[in-house]
Amino acid sequence: MRKILWLGLGMMLIGGMLAGSWFASRSEPDPSEKPDPTGYQWRERACDFATDWRTEVRCGDLLTPTYDTPEGARRFRLPVAILKSDARQRRADPIIYLPGGPGGSADLTDEGIEFWQSWQLYTRSRRDVILIDRRGVGKSDPALTCPEYDRYSEAVLAEAISEQQENREAGAILQRCFERLEASGAFRAEQFGTARSAQDLAALMRLLPYDEYNLVGVSYGTRLALATADLKPVRQANRVRSLVLDSVYPPDQGGLISWPGIVTESVERFLAWCEGRVGCAEAVPDLDELLARALESLANEPMHLTIPSWYGSESHPVAVDDRRLFTAVFGAIYDRRRWPDIVEGLKGAAERDAEKLSPLIEAFTNQALNGGLSYLTFMAVDCLDHTLGTEAEYAAQLEQYPQYRQYLERWDSHVCRWLGAAEKPLEPLKPLAVPTLIMAGELDPVTPAQWARDLAQSWPSAQLYVADDIGHSVLWSDTCAESSLGSFLDNPQADWTPNGPRGPKGKREPCE
């Protein structure tokens, strides 16, 4: 769940082609291949990315059941990549990795696949890794895209306009895009949401030639993993061998009503932890006061920066006001490698020093403009997973958390007001008879560690690992935890502790 949407909508909740034939060798995929009684189909095909790694990669498409549109029946094509393990003692139970968002893609590109193959080795899993682009994201067809919104998001960076104007203009663009997608049949609200994606994943597990799977989810991916493991056909077939839930997003948490509390408590928790701490803000006696001065400075007069692009040769002119600074600070709490940038950025804003402020804004701007996240899919799934609540209920939350309310008063412009929302909230999940590892970062700003503690307390068979000095996603921040993933998967019933690298005599050294 990566809620750093500030462009237009503020912070709404980060070689040769290897194909090969799996079931049979053919040059053109057979549309009738591997039919499923529920209407799903699996089609093997050549991969549309290149890699020079020696390990084998196989590709295919999961075809969903059809749905009606004005132009006739339509279905989703969800691309899948299977990274075969070349370990001598290869395990038979693969990993299905579920990225966050909702709206995050599996990055099925040349560079992305090479990264995943490196990750496959680093985790010492000795297992095949399965990646899938969910409905609306990445290379799925249809994908939910809105070029007008992308162009507006980049152009508005240079303007110091009010939040109300930005939200109004961006909201109008998004509404037109959703209407166009609905008219074409690419978007149907009932075709999105966690329940739909869980059905897709269950079908994929039935159609691929494996008996059982390990679901590894990060952020929103944990919600999808939980929903899939809880499906009756999945439970009856014992398809899920283990669950790894990193930065858990339980079904009964999140939504617009919770946003003021999540943001305020996360920022205050980080400021209290960072203040005076070596490596974070050792020379700052009062971090709250520094934040207040920085916000006041930019509220009175925005600073205009030129930010280099990470994805092209052009740079981005950015007008940094107090609202954009606050959102950039919140976004930087995700990643502990960026925590020093927060402190320097606040100093830069308070002192009007562009050189100090630029690294914080550079990282956040480029992440916000990264095309790897489908904002429209994020909105569709997030809205349809949660009830909207009432304006009075949201106002009550702002009254309870008033410190940063000027950056959170966005009820009138919230996309779920016209896109739609769930009629009833998702229910808390009952404990599953599946070995489970729950990971959390103590300073996670968007999926608080308390959510992980609450789930673990109600789920006696689950193990809980909380990292004290990590924000969002333990696996992507704690190399010891990442490299020890295979040890949990090999024996998920045993007590698990991250192990350090091997020492000179082959023994594991403790993690620090």
Coordinates of C-alpha atoms in Angstrom, one line a residue:
M1 CA 0.0 0.0 0.0
R2 CA 2.0 2.9 -1.2
K3 CA 0.0 6.1 -0.5
I4 CA 2.2 8.9 -1.6
L5 CA -0.1 10.4 -4.1
W6 CA 0.4 14.1 -3.8
L7 CA 0.2 15.2 -7.5
G8 CA -3.4 16.4 -7.9
L9 CA -4.8 14.3 -5.0
G10 CA -2.5 14.8 -2.1
M11 CA -1.4 11.8 0.1
M12 CA -4.0 9.1 -0.5
L13 CA -2.9 6.1 1.0
I14 CA 7.5 2.6 -3.1
G15 CA 21.0 -11.4 -23.7
G16 CA 18.8 -13.8 -25.6
M17 CA 15.1 -14.3 -25.1
L18 CA 14.4 -17.3 -22.9
A19 CA 11.0 -18.8 -23.7
G20 CA 10.8 -22.6 -23.9
S21 CA 7.7 -24.6 -23.8
W22 CA 6.3 -25.9 -20.5
F23 CA 3.5 -28.2 -21.5
A24 CA 4.2 -28.6 -25.2
S25 CA 6.2 -26.9 -27.9
R26 CA 4.4 -24.6 -30.3
S27 CA 5.1 -21.3 -32.1
E28 CA 1.6 -19.9 -31.5
P29 CA -0.3 -20.2 -28.2
D30 CA -3.5 -22.3 -28.4
P31 CA -6.4 -20.2 -26.9
S32 CA -7.9 -23.4 -25.5
E33 CA -4.8 -24.5 -23.6
K34 CA -5.4 -25.5 -20.0
P35 CA -9.0 -24.5 -19.6
D36 CA -10.4 -24.2 -16.1
P37 CA -14.0 -24.9 -15.0
T38 CA -14.4 -21.4 -13.6
G39 CA -13.6 -19.8 -17.0
Y40 CA -9.9 -19.0 -16.5
Q41 CA -7.3 -20.1 -19.0
W42 CA -3.5 -20.4 -19.1
R43 CA -1.6 -19.8 -22.3
E44 CA 2.1 -20.3 -22.5
R45 CA 4.0 -17.9 -24.8
A46 CA 7.4 -16.5 -25.6
C47 CA 8.7 -13.9 -23.1
D48 CA 8.6 -10.3 -24.3
F49 CA 11.8 -9.3 -22.4
A50 CA 15.4 -10.3 -22.9
T51 CA 17.9 -11.6 -20.4
D52 CA 21.4 -12.8 -20.5
W53 CA 21.2 -14.8 -17.3
R54 CA 21.8 -18.5 -17.5
T55 CA 18.7 -19.5 -15.5
E56 CA 15.6 -20.2 -17.4
V57 CA 12.5 -18.0 -17.5
R58 CA 9.2 -19.1 -18.8
C59 CA 6.2 -16.9 -19.6
G60 CA 2.5 -17.1 -20.1
D61 CA -0.8 -15.3 -19.7
L62 CA -3.6 -15.9 -17.2
L63 CA -6.9 -15.2 -19.1
T64 CA -9.7 -14.3 -16.8
P65 CA -13.4 -15.1 -17.3
T66 CA -15.1 -12.8 -19.7
Y67 CA -17.3 -9.9 -18.8
D68 CA -19.8 -7.9 -20.8
T69 CA -19.0 -4.4 -22.3
P70 CA -20.9 -2.3 -24.9
E71 CA -18.5 -3.6 -27.5
G72 CA -19.0 -7.3 -26.5
A73 CA -17.4 -9.8 -24.2
R74 CA -14.0 -8.9 -22.8
R75 CA -11.5 -10.4 -20.4
F76 CA -8.2 -9.5 -18.7
R77 CA -4.9 -10.9 -19.9
L78 CA -2.5 -11.0 -16.9
P79 CA 1.1 -11.7 -17.9
V80 CA 3.1 -14.1 -15.8
A81 CA 6.8 -14.9 -15.5
I82 CA 8.2 -18.0 -13.9
L83 CA 11.9 -17.7 -12.9
K84 CA 13.2 -21.3 -12.7
S85 CA 15.7 -22.0 -9.9
D86 CA 18.9 -23.7 -10.9
A87 CA 19.8 -24.8 -7.4
R88 CA 21.1 -28.3 -7.1
Q89 CA 18.6 -29.0 -4.3
R90 CA 15.8 -27.1 -5.9
R91 CA 12.6 -27.1 -3.8
A92 CA 9.3 -28.2 -5.4
D93 CA 7.2 -25.4 -3.8
P94 CA 7.6 -22.0 -5.6
I95 CA 7.3 -18.5 -4.3
I96 CA 4.6 -16.2 -5.6
Y97 CA 5.7 -12.7 -4.9
L98 CA 3.0 -10.1 -4.5
P99 CA 4.0 -6.4 -4.7
G100 CA 2.3 -3.6 -3.0
G101 CA 0.2 -0.7 -4.2
P102 CA -2.5 -1.6 -4.9
G103 CA -1.3 -0.6 -8.4
G104 CA 2.3 -1.8 -8.2
S105 CA 3.5 -3.9 -11.1
A106 CA 5.8 -6.9 -11.1
D107 CA 8.3 -5.1 -13.3
L108 CA 8.3 -7.7 -16.1
T109 CA 11.0 -5.9 -18.1
D110 CA 14.6 -6.7 -19.1
E111 CA 16.0 -4.9 -16.1
G112 CA 13.2 -6.0 -13.8
I113 CA 13.7 -9.7 -14.5
E114 CA 17.5 -9.5 -14.0
F115 CA 16.7 -7.8 -10.6
W116 CA 14.3 -10.6 -9.6
Q117 CA 16.8 -13.3 -10.6
S118 CA 19.4 -11.6 -8.4
W119 CA 16.8 -11.5 -5.6
Q120 CA 16.0 -15.1 -6.1
L121 CA 19.7 -16.0 -5.5
Y122 CA 20.1 -13.6 -2.6
T123 CA 17.2 -14.9 -0.6
R124 CA 18.7 -18.5 -0.8
S125 CA 15.2 -19.8 -1.4
R126 CA 16.2 -22.5 -4.0
R127 CA 12.7 -22.1 -5.4
D128 CA 11.1 -21.0 -8.6
V129 CA 9.8 -17.4 -8.3
I130 CA 6.4 -16.6 -10.0
L131 CA 5.5 -13.0 -10.9
I132 CA 2.2 -11.7 -12.2
D133 CA 0.9 -8.3 -13.2
R134 CA -2.5 -7.9 -11.6
R135 CA -5.6 -6.4 -13.2
G136 CA -5.0 -2.9 -14.5
V137 CA -1.2 -2.7 -13.8
G138 CA 2.0 -3.1 -15.7
K139 CA 1.7 -5.2 -18.9
S140 CA -1.8 -6.4 -18.1
D141 CA -4.4 -5.9 -20.8
P142 CA -6.5 -3.8 -20.4
A143 CA -4.3 -1.6 -18.2
L144 CA -5.7 1.4 -16.5
T145 CA -3.8 4.4 -17.8
C146 CA -4.5 8.1 -18.0
P147 CA -1.9 10.0 -20.1
E148 CA -3.6 13.3 -19.4
Y149 CA -3.2 12.8 -15.6
D150 CA 0.4 11.9 -16.1
R151 CA 1.1 15.1 -18.1
Y152 CA -0.8 17.2 -15.6
S153 CA 1.0 15.7 -12.6
E154 CA 4.4 16.7 -14.2
A155 CA 3.3 20.1 -15.3
V156 CA 1.7 21.2 -12.0
L157 CA 5.0 20.6 -10.2
A158 CA 6.3 23.9 -11.4
E159 CA 3.2 25.8 -10.1
A160 CA 2.7 27.0 -6.6
I161 CA -1.1 26.7 -6.7
S162 CA -3.5 26.0 -3.8
E163 CA -4.3 22.4 -2.9
Q164 CA -7.9 23.1 -3.6
Q165 CA -7.2 24.1 -7.2
E166 CA -4.8 21.3 -7.8
N167 CA -7.3 18.7 -6.4
R168 CA -10.1 20.2 -8.4
E169 CA -8.2 20.1 -11.7
A170 CA -6.7 16.7 -11.1
G171 CA -10.0 15.2 -10.0
A172 CA -11.7 16.5 -13.2
I173 CA -9.0 14.9 -15.4
L174 CA -9.2 11.6 -13.5
Q175 CA -13.0 11.5 -13.7
R176 CA -12.9 12.0 -17.5
C177 CA -10.3 9.2 -17.7
F178 CA -12.4 6.7 -15.7
E179 CA -15.5 7.6 -17.8
R180 CA -13.5 7.0 -21.0
L181 CA -12.2 3.7 -19.7
E182 CA -15.6 2.6 -18.6
A183 CA -17.1 3.5 -22.0
S184 CA -14.4 1.3 -23.7
G185 CA -15.0 -1.6 -21.4
A186 CA -11.5 -1.4 -19.9
F187 CA -12.9 -0.4 -16.5
R188 CA -15.7 -2.0 -14.7
A189 CA -15.8 -1.4 -10.9
E190 CA -17.0 -4.9 -10.2
Q191 CA -13.9 -6.3 -12.0
F192 CA -11.5 -4.8 -9.5
G193 CA -10.8 -5.1 -5.8
T194 CA -8.9 -7.6 -3.6
A195 CA -11.6 -10.3 -3.9
R196 CA -11.2 -10.4 -7.7
S197 CA -7.4 -10.5 -7.6
A198 CA -7.6 -13.3 -5.0
Q199 CA -9.7 -15.3 -7.5
D200 CA -7.2 -14.7 -10.2
L201 CA -4.4 -15.9 -8.0
A202 CA -6.2 -19.0 -7.0
A203 CA -6.9 -19.8 -10.6
L204 CA -3.2 -19.4 -11.4
M205 CA -2.2 -21.8 -8.7
R206 CA -4.7 -24.4 -10.0
L207 CA -3.4 -24.1 -13.6
L208 CA 0.3 -24.1 -13.0
P209 CA 2.0 -27.5 -12.4
Y210 CA 2.8 -27.1 -8.7
D211 CA 1.0 -28.7 -5.8
E212 CA 1.6 -26.0 -3.2
Y213 CA 2.9 -22.4 -3.0
N214 CA 4.6 -19.9 -0.7
L215 CA 2.9 -16.5 -0.9
V216 CA 5.3 -13.6 -0.1
G217 CA 3.5 -10.3 0.0
V218 CA 4.7 -6.8 0.8
S219 CA 2.3 -4.0 1.9
Y220 CA -0.9 -4.4 -0.2
G221 CA 0.5 -7.7 -1.4
T222 CA -0.1 -9.1 2.2
R223 CA -3.8 -8.2 2.0
L224 CA -4.0 -10.1 -1.3
A225 CA -2.0 -13.1 0.1
L226 CA -4.4 -13.3 3.1
A227 CA -7.5 -13.1 0.9
T228 CA -6.2 -15.8 -1.4
A229 CA -5.2 -18.2 1.4
D230 CA -8.6 -17.8 2.9
L231 CA -10.5 -18.8 -0.2
K232 CA -12.4 -22.1 0.4
P233 CA -11.0 -23.9 -2.7
V234 CA -7.5 -22.8 -1.8
R235 CA -7.9 -24.1 1.7
Q236 CA -9.5 -27.4 0.7
A237 CA -6.7 -28.1 -1.8
N238 CA -3.9 -27.0 0.7
R239 CA -2.4 -24.8 -2.0
V240 CA -0.7 -22.4 0.4
R241 CA 2.2 -24.0 2.2
S242 CA 3.4 -20.8 4.0
L243 CA 2.7 -17.0 4.2
V244 CA 5.3 -14.2 4.5
L245 CA 3.5 -11.0 5.3
D246 CA 5.9 -8.0 5.2
S247 CA 4.3 -4.7 6.3
V248 CA 1.0 -6.3 6.8
Y249 CA -2.2 -4.5 5.6
P250 CA -5.0 -6.4 7.2
P251 CA -8.5 -6.4 5.6
D252 CA -10.1 -4.5 8.4
Q253 CA -7.5 -1.6 8.4
G254 CA -7.0 1.4 6.2
G255 CA -9.4 3.6 4.3
L256 CA -9.9 7.4 4.1
I257 CA -11.3 7.7 7.7
S258 CA -8.1 6.3 9.2
W259 CA -5.8 8.6 7.2
P260 CA -5.5 11.6 9.6
G261 CA -4.6 9.3 12.5
I262 CA -2.1 7.2 10.5
V263 CA -0.3 10.3 9.0
T264 CA -0.1 12.2 12.3
E265 CA 1.0 9.4 14.5
S266 CA 3.6 8.2 11.9
V267 CA 5.2 11.6 11.6
E268 CA 5.2 12.2 15.4
R269 CA 6.6 8.7 16.0
F270 CA 9.4 9.3 13.5
L271 CA 10.3 12.8 14.9
A272 CA 10.5 11.4 18.4
W273 CA 12.7 8.5 17.3
C274 CA 15.0 10.6 15.1
E275 CA 15.5 13.6 17.4
G276 CA 19.1 13.7 18.8
R277 CA 19.8 10.2 17.4
V278 CA 23.2 9.5 15.9
G279 CA 22.8 9.0 12.1
C280 CA 19.5 10.8 12.0
A281 CA 19.3 14.1 13.8
E282 CA 22.1 14.1 16.4
A283 CA 22.6 17.8 16.1
V284 CA 19.0 18.9 16.2
P285 CA 17.6 19.4 19.8
D286 CA 14.0 20.0 18.7
L287 CA 12.9 18.3 15.5
D288 CA 9.3 19.3 15.9
E289 CA 10.3 23.0 16.1
L290 CA 12.5 22.6 13.0
L291 CA 9.6 21.0 11.0
A292 CA 7.3 23.9 12.1
R293 CA 9.8 26.5 11.0
A294 CA 10.4 24.7 7.6
L295 CA 6.6 24.5 6.9
E296 CA 6.1 28.1 7.9
S297 CA 8.9 29.3 5.7
L298 CA 7.5 27.6 2.6
A299 CA 3.9 28.6 3.4
N300 CA 5.0 32.2 3.3
E301 CA 7.1 31.8 0.2
P302 CA 7.6 28.6 -1.9
M303 CA 11.1 27.7 -3.1
H304 CA 11.7 26.9 -6.8
L305 CA 14.1 24.1 -7.5
T306 CA 15.2 22.3 -10.7
I307 CA 15.3 18.6 -10.0
P308 CA 17.1 16.1 -12.2
S309 CA 15.1 13.3 -13.7
W310 CA 15.9 9.6 -12.9
Y311 CA 14.0 8.4 -16.0
G312 CA 15.2 10.7 -18.8
S313 CA 17.5 13.5 -19.7
E314 CA 15.1 16.3 -18.8
S315 CA 15.0 18.0 -15.4
H316 CA 11.8 19.0 -13.5
P317 CA 11.1 22.5 -12.3
V318 CA 9.4 22.1 -8.9
A319 CA 7.7 24.7 -6.7
V320 CA 8.0 23.5 -3.1
D321 CA 5.4 24.9 -0.7
D322 CA 4.6 23.7 2.8
R323 CA 2.1 21.1 1.5
R324 CA 4.6 19.5 -0.8
L325 CA 7.4 19.5 1.8
F326 CA 5.1 17.8 4.4
T327 CA 4.2 15.1 1.9
A328 CA 7.8 14.6 0.9
V329 CA 8.8 14.2 4.5
F330 CA 6.1 11.6 5.0
G331 CA 7.2 9.7 1.9
A332 CA 10.8 9.7 3.0
I333 CA 9.9 8.0 6.3
Y334 CA 9.3 4.8 4.2
D335 CA 13.0 4.3 3.5
R336 CA 15.6 4.6 6.3
R337 CA 18.2 5.4 3.7
R338 CA 16.5 8.7 3.2
W339 CA 16.1 9.7 6.8
P340 CA 19.1 12.0 6.8
D341 CA 17.6 13.7 3.8
I342 CA 14.6 14.6 5.9
V343 CA 16.6 16.4 8.5
E344 CA 18.8 18.2 5.9
G345 CA 15.7 19.0 3.8
L346 CA 14.0 20.6 6.8
K347 CA 17.1 22.7 7.5
G348 CA 17.2 23.7 3.8
A349 CA 13.5 24.8 3.9
A350 CA 14.0 26.8 7.2
E351 CA 17.2 28.4 6.0
R352 CA 16.1 28.8 2.4
D353 CA 19.1 26.7 1.3
A354 CA 18.2 24.9 -2.0
E355 CA 21.2 22.7 -1.9
K356 CA 20.1 21.1 1.4
L357 CA 16.5 20.8 0.3
S358 CA 17.0 19.3 -3.1
P359 CA 17.9 15.7 -2.2
L360 CA 14.6 15.2 -0.3
I361 CA 12.6 16.7 -3.1
E362 CA 14.5 15.0 -5.9
A363 CA 13.8 11.5 -4.5
F364 CA 10.2 12.2 -3.8
T365 CA 9.5 13.9 -7.1
N366 CA 11.0 11.1 -9.2
Q367 CA 9.2 8.4 -7.2
A368 CA 5.9 10.3 -7.7
L369 CA 6.5 10.4 -11.4
N370 CA 7.6 6.8 -11.7
G371 CA 5.4 5.0 -14.2
G372 CA 5.7 1.7 -12.4
L373 CA 2.6 2.4 -10.2
S374 CA -0.8 2.5 -11.8
Y375 CA -2.5 5.3 -9.9
L376 CA -5.9 4.5 -11.4
T377 CA -5.7 0.9 -10.3
F378 CA -4.6 2.1 -6.9
M379 CA -7.7 4.3 -6.7
A380 CA -10.1 1.6 -8.0
V381 CA -8.9 -1.1 -5.6
D382 CA -8.5 1.1 -2.6
C383 CA -11.9 2.7 -3.0
L384 CA -13.6 -0.7 -3.6
D385 CA -11.9 -2.3 -0.6
H386 CA -13.2 0.3 1.9
T387 CA -16.3 2.0 2.9
L388 CA -16.1 5.8 2.4
G389 CA -17.7 6.9 5.7
T390 CA -19.3 10.3 6.1
E391 CA -17.9 13.8 6.0
A392 CA -18.9 14.2 9.6
E393 CA -16.8 11.2 10.6
Y394 CA -13.8 12.5 8.7
A395 CA -14.2 15.9 10.3
A396 CA -14.2 14.1 13.7
Q397 CA -10.9 12.4 12.9
L398 CA -9.4 15.8 11.9
E399 CA -10.5 17.2 15.2
Q400 CA -8.9 14.3 17.0
Y401 CA -5.6 14.8 15.0
P402 CA -5.5 18.5 14.4
Q403 CA -1.7 19.0 14.2
Y404 CA -1.4 18.6 10.4
R405 CA -5.0 19.0 9.5
Q406 CA -4.3 21.7 6.9
Y407 CA -2.5 19.0 4.8
L408 CA -5.3 16.4 5.3
E409 CA -8.5 18.3 4.6
R410 CA -9.4 16.7 1.3
W411 CA -12.9 15.2 1.8
D412 CA -14.5 17.2 -1.0
S413 CA -12.0 16.2 -3.6
H414 CA -11.6 12.5 -2.7
V415 CA -11.8 10.3 -5.7
C416 CA -13.9 7.6 -3.9
R417 CA -16.8 10.1 -3.6
W418 CA -17.5 9.8 -7.4
L419 CA -15.7 6.5 -8.2
G420 CA -17.6 4.5 -5.6
A421 CA -16.8 2.6 -2.4
A422 CA -17.6 -0.6 -0.7
E423 CA -21.0 -1.0 0.8
K424 CA -19.6 -2.7 3.9
P425 CA -16.1 -3.0 5.3
L426 CA -13.9 -6.0 4.9
E427 CA -14.1 -8.3 7.9
P428 CA -11.1 -9.2 10.1
L429 CA -9.5 -12.4 9.0
K430 CA -9.8 -15.5 11.1
P431 CA -6.6 -17.4 11.8
L432 CA -5.5 -19.8 9.1
A433 CA -3.8 -23.1 9.6
V434 CA -0.9 -22.0 7.5
P435 CA 2.7 -21.3 8.9
T436 CA 3.0 -17.5 8.8
L437 CA 5.8 -15.0 9.2
I438 CA 4.7 -11.4 9.9
M439 CA 7.3 -8.7 9.5
A440 CA 7.0 -5.0 10.5
G441 CA 9.2 -1.9 10.7
E442 CA 8.7 0.0 13.9
L443 CA 8.7 3.3 12.1
D444 CA 6.5 2.2 9.1
P445 CA 4.4 5.3 8.2
V446 CA 1.7 3.6 6.2
T447 CA 1.2 0.1 7.6
P448 CA 1.9 0.7 11.3
A449 CA 3.7 -2.0 13.2
Q450 CA 0.7 -2.1 15.6
W451 CA -1.3 -3.7 12.8
A452 CA 1.2 -6.5 12.7
R453 CA 1.2 -6.9 16.5
D454 CA -2.6 -7.0 16.6
L455 CA -2.7 -9.6 13.8
A456 CA 0.0 -11.8 15.4
Q457 CA -1.8 -11.6 18.8
S458 CA -5.0 -12.9 17.3
W459 CA -3.1 -15.5 15.2
P460 CA -1.2 -17.8 17.7
S461 CA 0.5 -19.9 15.0
A462 CA 2.1 -16.8 13.4
Q463 CA 5.6 -15.6 14.1
L464 CA 6.2 -11.9 14.5
Y465 CA 9.5 -10.0 13.7
V466 CA 9.6 -6.2 14.3
A467 CA 12.7 -4.3 13.2
D468 CA 13.3 -1.3 15.4
D469 CA 15.0 1.0 12.9
I470 CA 13.1 0.3 9.7
G471 CA 10.2 2.0 8.0
H472 CA 8.1 0.4 5.2
S473 CA 9.1 -3.2 4.1
V474 CA 11.5 -5.2 6.1
L475 CA 12.5 -7.4 3.1
W476 CA 13.6 -4.3 1.1
S477 CA 15.4 -2.6 4.1
D478 CA 16.9 -5.4 6.2
T479 CA 19.5 -7.4 4.2
C480 CA 19.7 -10.1 6.9
A481 CA 16.0 -10.7 6.8
E482 CA 16.0 -10.8 3.0
S483 CA 18.9 -13.3 2.9
S484 CA 17.3 -15.4 5.5
L485 CA 14.0 -15.8 3.7
G486 CA 15.0 -19.2 2.4
S487 CA 15.6 -20.5 5.9
F488 CA 12.0 -19.7 6.9
L489 CA 10.6 -21.3 3.8
D490 CA 12.6 -24.5 4.3
N491 CA 11.2 -24.9 7.8
P492 CA 8.3 -22.6 8.4
Q493 CA 7.2 -24.4 11.6
A494 CA 10.5 -23.5 13.3
D495 CA 11.4 -20.3 15.2
W496 CA 12.9 -17.9 12.7
T497 CA 15.6 -15.3 13.3
P498 CA 17.4 -13.4 10.6
N499 CA 21.0 -14.6 10.1
G500 CA 24.0 -12.6 9.1
P501 CA 26.5 -13.5 6.3
R502 CA 28.8 -16.5 6.7
G503 CA 32.0 -15.9 8.5
P504 CA 35.5 -17.2 7.5
K505 CA 34.7 -20.6 9.0
G506 CA 31.3 -20.9 7.4
K507 CA 29.3 -20.1 10.5
R508 CA 26.5 -17.5 10.4
E509 CA 27.4 -14.2 12.0
P510 CA 24.7 -12.4 13.9
C511 CA 22.8 -9.6 12.3
E512 CA 23.2 -6.1 13.7

